[in-house]
Coordinates of C-alpha atoms and ligand atoms in Angstrom, one line a residue:
M14 CA -106.3 59.6 -49.0
A15 CA -103.2 59.7 -46.8
S16 CA -104.6 62.5 -44.8
R17 CA -107.9 60.8 -44.4
S18 CA -106.3 57.6 -42.9
A19 CA -104.1 59.8 -40.7
E20 CA -107.3 61.5 -39.5
S21 CA -109.1 58.2 -38.8
A22 CA -106.0 56.9 -36.9
A23 CA -106.1 60.1 -34.9
C24 CA -109.6 59.3 -33.6
S25 CA -109.3 55.5 -33.6
G26 CA -109.2 55.5 -29.8
L27 CA -106.4 52.9 -30.0
V28 CA -103.5 53.3 -27.5
L29 CA -100.5 51.0 -27.6
G30 CA -99.3 50.4 -24.0
I31 CA -95.7 49.3 -23.2
E32 CA -94.6 47.9 -19.8
S33 CA -91.1 46.9 -18.7
S34 CA -90.7 48.0 -15.1
C35 CA -89.7 44.7 -13.6
D36 CA -89.6 41.2 -15.0
E37 CA -92.4 41.2 -17.6
T38 CA -92.0 42.6 -21.1
A39 CA -95.5 43.6 -22.1
A40 CA -97.4 45.4 -24.9
A41 CA -101.1 45.8 -25.4
V42 CA -103.6 47.6 -27.6
V43 CA -106.7 49.0 -25.9
R44 CA -109.5 51.0 -27.4
R45 CA -110.8 54.0 -25.5
G46 CA -109.3 53.0 -22.2
R47 CA -111.4 49.8 -21.7
E48 CA -111.7 47.5 -24.7
I49 CA -108.6 45.2 -24.7
L50 CA -107.8 44.2 -28.2
S51 CA -104.6 42.5 -27.3
S52 CA -102.4 42.0 -24.3
V53 CA -99.0 40.2 -24.7
V54 CA -96.8 39.4 -21.7
H55 CA -93.4 37.8 -21.9
S56 CA -92.6 36.6 -18.4
Q57 CA -89.0 36.3 -17.3
I58 CA -89.9 34.0 -14.4
A59 CA -87.9 31.1 -15.7
E60 CA -84.8 33.3 -16.1
H61 CA -84.9 34.6 -12.6
A62 CA -86.2 31.5 -10.8
P63 CA -82.8 29.9 -10.1
F64 CA -81.9 33.1 -8.2
R65 CA -85.2 33.2 -6.2
G66 CA -85.7 36.8 -7.2
V67 CA -85.4 39.3 -10.0
V68 CA -81.8 39.9 -11.1
P69 CA -81.8 43.5 -12.5
E70 CA -79.0 42.9 -15.1
L71 CA -80.7 39.8 -16.5
A72 CA -84.1 41.7 -16.6
G73 CA -82.7 44.6 -18.6
R74 CA -81.1 42.3 -21.2
S75 CA -84.2 40.2 -21.5
H76 CA -86.4 43.3 -22.1
L77 CA -84.0 44.4 -24.9
R78 CA -84.3 41.0 -26.6
E79 CA -88.1 40.7 -26.2
M80 CA -89.5 44.2 -26.5
L81 CA -89.9 44.6 -30.3
P82 CA -91.3 41.1 -30.9
V83 CA -93.8 41.7 -28.1
V84 CA -94.9 45.0 -29.5
D85 CA -95.2 43.5 -33.0
E86 CA -97.3 40.6 -31.6
A87 CA -99.6 43.0 -29.7
L88 CA -100.2 45.0 -32.9
V89 CA -100.8 41.9 -35.0
R90 CA -103.2 40.3 -32.5
A91 CA -105.2 43.6 -32.3
G92 CA -105.4 43.6 -36.1
T93 CA -103.7 47.0 -36.4
S94 CA -100.3 48.6 -37.1
L95 CA -98.5 51.6 -35.8
D96 CA -100.5 53.6 -38.4
G97 CA -103.8 52.7 -36.7
L98 CA -102.7 54.1 -33.3
E99 CA -103.8 57.3 -31.6
A100 CA -101.1 57.4 -29.0
I101 CA -98.4 55.4 -27.2
A102 CA -98.4 55.0 -23.4
V103 CA -95.4 53.7 -21.5
T104 CA -94.6 52.9 -17.8
Y105 CA -91.9 55.5 -16.8
R106 CA -91.9 54.9 -13.1
P107 CA -91.3 53.2 -10.6
G108 CA -89.3 50.1 -11.3
L109 CA -85.8 48.8 -12.1
I110 CA -84.1 51.6 -14.0
G111 CA -82.4 49.4 -16.6
S112 CA -85.7 47.7 -17.3
L113 CA -87.8 50.9 -17.4
L114 CA -85.3 52.5 -19.8
V115 CA -86.0 49.8 -22.4
G116 CA -89.7 50.5 -22.5
V117 CA -89.3 54.3 -22.4
S118 CA -86.7 54.3 -25.2
T119 CA -88.9 52.1 -27.4
A120 CA -92.0 54.2 -26.8
K121 CA -90.1 57.4 -27.5
A122 CA -88.6 56.1 -30.7
L123 CA -91.9 54.8 -32.0
A124 CA -93.7 58.0 -31.1
F125 CA -91.0 60.1 -32.7
V126 CA -90.9 58.2 -36.0
R127 CA -94.7 58.1 -36.3
G128 CA -95.4 61.5 -34.9
L129 CA -97.7 60.0 -32.3
P130 CA -98.5 61.6 -28.9
L131 CA -96.6 60.0 -26.0
V132 CA -98.0 59.4 -22.5
G133 CA -96.0 58.5 -19.4
V134 CA -97.8 56.2 -17.0
H135 CA -97.1 55.6 -13.3
H136 CA -97.0 51.8 -12.8
I137 CA -98.8 51.7 -9.4
E138 CA -101.5 54.1 -10.5
A139 CA -102.1 51.9 -13.6
H140 CA -102.5 48.8 -11.3
A141 CA -105.1 50.8 -9.4
Y142 CA -106.9 51.6 -12.7
A143 CA -106.9 47.9 -13.9
A144 CA -110.2 47.0 -12.2
S145 CA -111.9 49.8 -14.2
M146 CA -111.3 48.1 -17.5
E147 CA -113.5 45.0 -16.8
H148 CA -116.0 46.5 -14.3
E149 CA -118.4 49.4 -14.5
L150 CA -117.2 51.4 -11.6
E151 CA -118.3 54.7 -10.1
Y152 CA -115.8 57.1 -8.7
P153 CA -114.8 58.0 -6.1
L154 CA -113.6 54.5 -5.0
L155 CA -110.9 53.0 -2.8
A156 CA -108.1 51.1 -4.5
L157 CA -105.9 48.6 -2.7
V158 CA -102.7 48.0 -4.7
V159 CA -100.9 44.8 -3.5
S160 CA -98.0 43.8 -5.6
G161 CA -94.4 42.6 -5.2
G162 CA -93.1 46.1 -4.8
H163 CA -96.0 48.0 -3.3
T164 CA -98.8 47.8 -0.8
A165 CA -100.9 51.0 -0.6
L166 CA -104.5 52.3 -0.3
Y167 CA -105.6 55.2 -2.6
R168 CA -108.7 57.3 -2.8
M169 CA -109.4 57.4 -6.5
S170 CA -111.6 60.2 -7.7
S171 CA -111.3 59.5 -11.4
P172 CA -109.3 57.0 -13.6
I173 CA -106.3 59.3 -13.2
E174 CA -106.7 61.2 -9.9
L175 CA -105.3 59.3 -7.0
E176 CA -104.5 60.3 -3.4
M177 CA -102.5 57.9 -1.3
R178 CA -104.1 57.1 2.1
A179 CA -101.8 54.5 3.5
E180 CA -98.7 52.5 2.5
T181 CA -96.4 49.9 3.9
R182 CA -93.7 50.9 6.4
D183 CA -91.5 48.1 5.2
D184 CA -92.1 45.1 3.0
A185 CA -94.8 44.9 0.3
A186 CA -97.3 42.1 0.8
G187 CA -96.1 40.3 -2.4
E188 CA -92.5 40.6 -1.2
A189 CA -93.5 38.9 2.1
F190 CA -95.2 36.1 0.1
D191 CA -91.9 35.7 -1.9
K192 CA -89.6 35.7 1.2
V193 CA -91.8 33.3 3.2
A194 CA -92.0 31.0 0.2
S195 CA -88.2 31.1 0.0
M196 CA -87.9 30.2 3.7
L197 CA -90.3 27.3 3.1
G198 CA -88.3 26.1 0.1
L199 CA -91.0 26.9 -2.3
G200 CA -90.4 28.3 -5.8
Y201 CA -90.3 31.9 -7.1
P202 CA -92.7 33.8 -7.3
G203 CA -93.9 32.8 -3.9
G204 CA -97.5 34.0 -4.0
P205 CA -98.9 31.2 -6.2
A206 CA -96.8 28.5 -4.4
I207 CA -98.0 29.6 -0.9
S208 CA -101.6 29.9 -2.0
A209 CA -101.5 26.3 -3.4
L210 CA -99.8 24.8 -0.4
A211 CA -102.1 26.8 2.0
R212 CA -105.1 24.9 0.6
T213 CA -104.0 21.8 2.5
G214 CA -103.1 23.6 5.7
D215 CA -104.8 25.0 8.7
G216 CA -104.9 28.8 8.7
R217 CA -105.4 28.9 12.5
A218 CA -102.5 26.6 13.4
F219 CA -100.0 29.4 14.1
A220 CA -101.0 32.6 15.8
F221 CA -98.9 35.0 13.7
P222 CA -99.0 38.8 14.4
R223 CA -101.4 41.1 12.6
Y224 CA -99.9 44.6 12.3
R225 CA -102.2 47.5 13.4
P226 CA -101.0 51.1 13.5
R227 CA -101.6 52.9 16.7
G228 CA -104.4 55.4 17.2
G229 CA -106.7 54.0 14.5
E230 CA -104.4 55.2 11.7
L231 CA -104.1 53.4 8.4
G232 CA -100.9 51.6 7.4
F233 CA -99.3 48.3 6.7
S234 CA -96.2 46.4 7.9
F235 CA -95.2 42.8 7.1
S236 CA -91.6 42.6 8.4
G237 CA -92.8 41.5 11.9
L238 CA -94.9 38.7 10.4
K239 CA -92.0 37.5 8.3
T240 CA -89.8 37.3 11.3
A241 CA -92.5 35.4 13.2
V242 CA -92.6 32.8 10.5
L243 CA -88.8 32.6 10.6
Y244 CA -88.9 31.9 14.4
A245 CA -91.7 29.3 13.9
L246 CA -89.4 27.6 11.4
R247 CA -86.1 27.7 13.2
G248 CA -87.0 28.1 16.9
Q249 CA -85.7 31.0 18.9
D250 CA -82.3 30.8 17.1
A251 CA -83.2 32.6 13.8
G252 CA -79.5 32.4 12.8
A253 CA -79.7 28.6 12.7
P254 CA -79.2 27.0 9.3
P255 CA -82.5 26.5 7.5
P256 CA -84.0 23.0 7.6
E257 CA -84.2 21.1 4.3
P258 CA -87.6 22.0 2.7
E259 CA -89.0 18.4 3.0
Q260 CA -88.0 18.3 6.7
I261 CA -90.0 21.4 7.6
P262 CA -92.7 20.2 10.0
R263 CA -96.2 21.5 9.2
R264 CA -95.2 23.4 6.1
A265 CA -98.8 23.7 4.8
D266 CA -100.0 25.0 8.2
L267 CA -97.2 27.6 8.2
A268 CA -98.2 28.7 4.7
A269 CA -101.9 28.8 5.5
S270 CA -101.4 30.7 8.8
F271 CA -99.0 33.2 7.1
Q272 CA -101.5 33.8 4.3
E273 CA -104.4 34.2 6.8
A274 CA -102.4 36.9 8.7
V275 CA -101.7 38.8 5.5
V276 CA -105.3 38.6 4.3
D277 CA -106.6 39.7 7.7
V278 CA -104.5 42.8 7.6
L279 CA -105.4 43.7 4.0
V280 CA -109.1 43.2 4.6
A281 CA -109.2 45.1 8.0
Q282 CA -107.2 48.1 6.7
S283 CA -109.2 48.3 3.4
L284 CA -112.6 48.2 5.2
A285 CA -111.4 50.8 7.8
A286 CA -110.2 53.1 4.9
A287 CA -113.5 52.7 2.9
R288 CA -115.5 53.5 6.0
A289 CA -113.4 56.5 6.9
E290 CA -113.6 57.9 3.4
G291 CA -117.2 57.0 2.9
L292 CA -116.4 54.9 -0.2
A293 CA -118.7 52.1 -1.4
T294 CA -116.3 50.3 -3.8
I295 CA -113.0 48.6 -3.1
A296 CA -110.9 47.8 -6.2
V297 CA -108.2 45.3 -5.3
T298 CA -105.3 45.1 -7.8
G299 CA -101.7 44.1 -8.3
G300 CA -100.2 40.6 -8.3
V301 CA -101.4 39.6 -4.8
A302 CA -105.0 40.3 -5.9
C303 CA -104.7 37.0 -7.7
N304 CA -104.8 35.3 -4.3
A305 CA -108.0 33.2 -4.0
R306 CA -108.2 33.5 -0.2
L307 CA -107.9 37.3 -0.4
R308 CA -110.6 37.5 -3.0
E309 CA -113.0 35.3 -1.0
R310 CA -112.4 37.1 2.4
M311 CA -112.5 40.7 0.9
T312 CA -115.6 40.0 -1.0
A313 CA -117.4 38.6 2.0
A314 CA -116.2 41.2 4.4
A315 CA -117.2 44.1 2.1
A316 CA -120.6 42.6 1.4
E317 CA -121.3 42.4 5.2
L318 CA -120.9 46.2 5.3
G319 CA -122.9 46.8 2.2
L320 CA -119.8 47.5 0.2
R321 CA -118.6 46.0 -3.1
A322 CA -115.1 44.5 -3.7
V323 CA -114.0 44.2 -7.3
F324 CA -110.9 42.5 -8.8
P325 CA -109.4 42.4 -12.3
S326 CA -109.0 39.0 -13.9
P327 CA -105.8 37.4 -12.7
S328 CA -103.9 38.3 -16.0
Y329 CA -104.7 42.0 -15.4
C330 CA -103.7 41.8 -11.7
T331 CA -100.1 40.9 -12.4
D332 CA -97.9 43.1 -14.6
N333 CA -99.4 43.8 -18.0
A334 CA -99.5 46.6 -20.6
A335 CA -103.3 46.7 -21.0
M336 CA -103.6 48.7 -17.7
I337 CA -100.9 51.1 -19.1
A338 CA -102.7 51.6 -22.4
G339 CA -106.0 51.9 -20.5
Q340 CA -105.0 54.6 -18.1
G341 CA -102.9 56.1 -20.9
W342 CA -106.1 56.8 -22.8
H343 CA -107.5 58.9 -19.9
L344 CA -104.3 60.8 -19.5
L345 CA -104.3 61.5 -23.3
R346 CA -107.9 62.8 -23.0
A347 CA -106.9 65.0 -20.1
G348 CA -104.0 66.4 -22.2
R349 CA -101.4 65.0 -19.9
L350 CA -98.8 64.3 -22.6
A351 CA -95.1 63.6 -22.2
S352 CA -92.4 65.1 -24.3
L353 CA -89.7 63.2 -26.0
D354 CA -87.4 63.9 -23.1
L355 CA -89.5 61.7 -20.8
D356 CA -87.1 60.0 -18.3
A357 CA -87.4 56.7 -16.6
V358 CA -87.6 57.2 -12.8
A359 CA -86.7 54.3 -10.4
R360 CA -88.7 55.6 -7.4
Ligands
KG4_421 O1 -98.1 43.2 -9.7 P1 -97.0 42.2 -9.9 O2 -97.1 41.2 -11.0 O3 -95.6 42.8 -10.0 C1 -95.2 44.0 -9.2 O4 -95.5 45.1 -9.7 O5 -94.6 43.8 -8.2 O6 -96.9 41.4 -8.5 C2 -96.1 40.3 -8.3 C3 -96.3 39.8 -6.9 C4 -95.3 38.7 -6.4 O7 -94.8 39.1 -5.2 C5 -96.1 37.4 -6.4 O8 -95.6 36.5 -5.4 C6 -97.5 38.0 -6.0 O9 -97.6 39.1 -6.8 N1 -98.6 37.0 -6.3 C7 -99.3 36.4 -5.4 C8 -100.2 35.5 -6.1 N2 -99.9 35.6 -7.4 C9 -98.9 36.5 -7.5 N3 -99.4 36.6 -4.1 C10 -100.3 35.9 -3.4 N4 -101.1 35.0 -4.0 C11 -101.1 34.8 -5.3 N5 -101.9 33.9 -5.9
ZN422 ZN1 -96.8 45.7 -10.9

């Protein structure tokens, strides 16, 4: 009897995913890489908001407090237990080292005591995979990952084979949203706040720069744009004290024009990459993929060229563990298992 239930767990197709790379403690149970049975995310936004950014020390402590309750809840919501799992997948890179360690240690301990296979997942590659859970996608495809820490284009030839084609030379798109939001006196995280304010502004009011690499190459840069917003705010004296948020003239126009510049660059580079690579599908993922204007513009621009743009639902764009469990299943199938000396890697 015991051996039969062990056998059925071994082919249940259920993978527990664990994610703790930044400021979300998350666990999820996904069947065969796509069927999301549960996805629990404990966000630390309220804890970090007073500091207008993630405080690594606070993040690590919060993950320690929340991890086991979040894992329990994911198992209960999925109607299973550790005994029903086929494997455990965990984000092991990149991220804040103290945060990653909490997830990695938890996954290793659970895998060890239950004798379950362990899979280490790369956070950015899992973001790229996220669109594949909710859409029928054919590979190869182009993945644009736009998050708080990364902005990159990948050629994806399978759910687990990715080759980077371009990345940002400086800030990530989400980081630019967060910094500009902070300049405008908006809350953290900045993306949703800018997106909301931009709805009442004119996206053509300020002619902010759009970065384009020389010689038709691919690549992103957002630091020049960020500085341009700073000059628009404070005049030529960027060292001047910041105006009080309510006294910033044309705040909505600034937000809308900034957003338009980011979206222009993301759309232009994605289409150029898709054309250069001969790819028909663009999967846009990561927290910034929640942005309504980006979704609208990318969808329309892709359709004009006969291409298809796909996005995960917003809750699978931002950090979550379903994408970890989902891609973890494919890594498991490919025999790419981790050993119990799996290490967390910051970069
Ligand atoms: O993927 P994610 O949850 O975490 C990282 O791996 O970084 O992305 C978080 C980022 C933040 O910078 C946040 O401001 C941005 O995604 N973001 C948005 C929107 N929602 C979240 N940016 C623009 N528009 C949004 N609606
Ligand atoms: Zn992320």
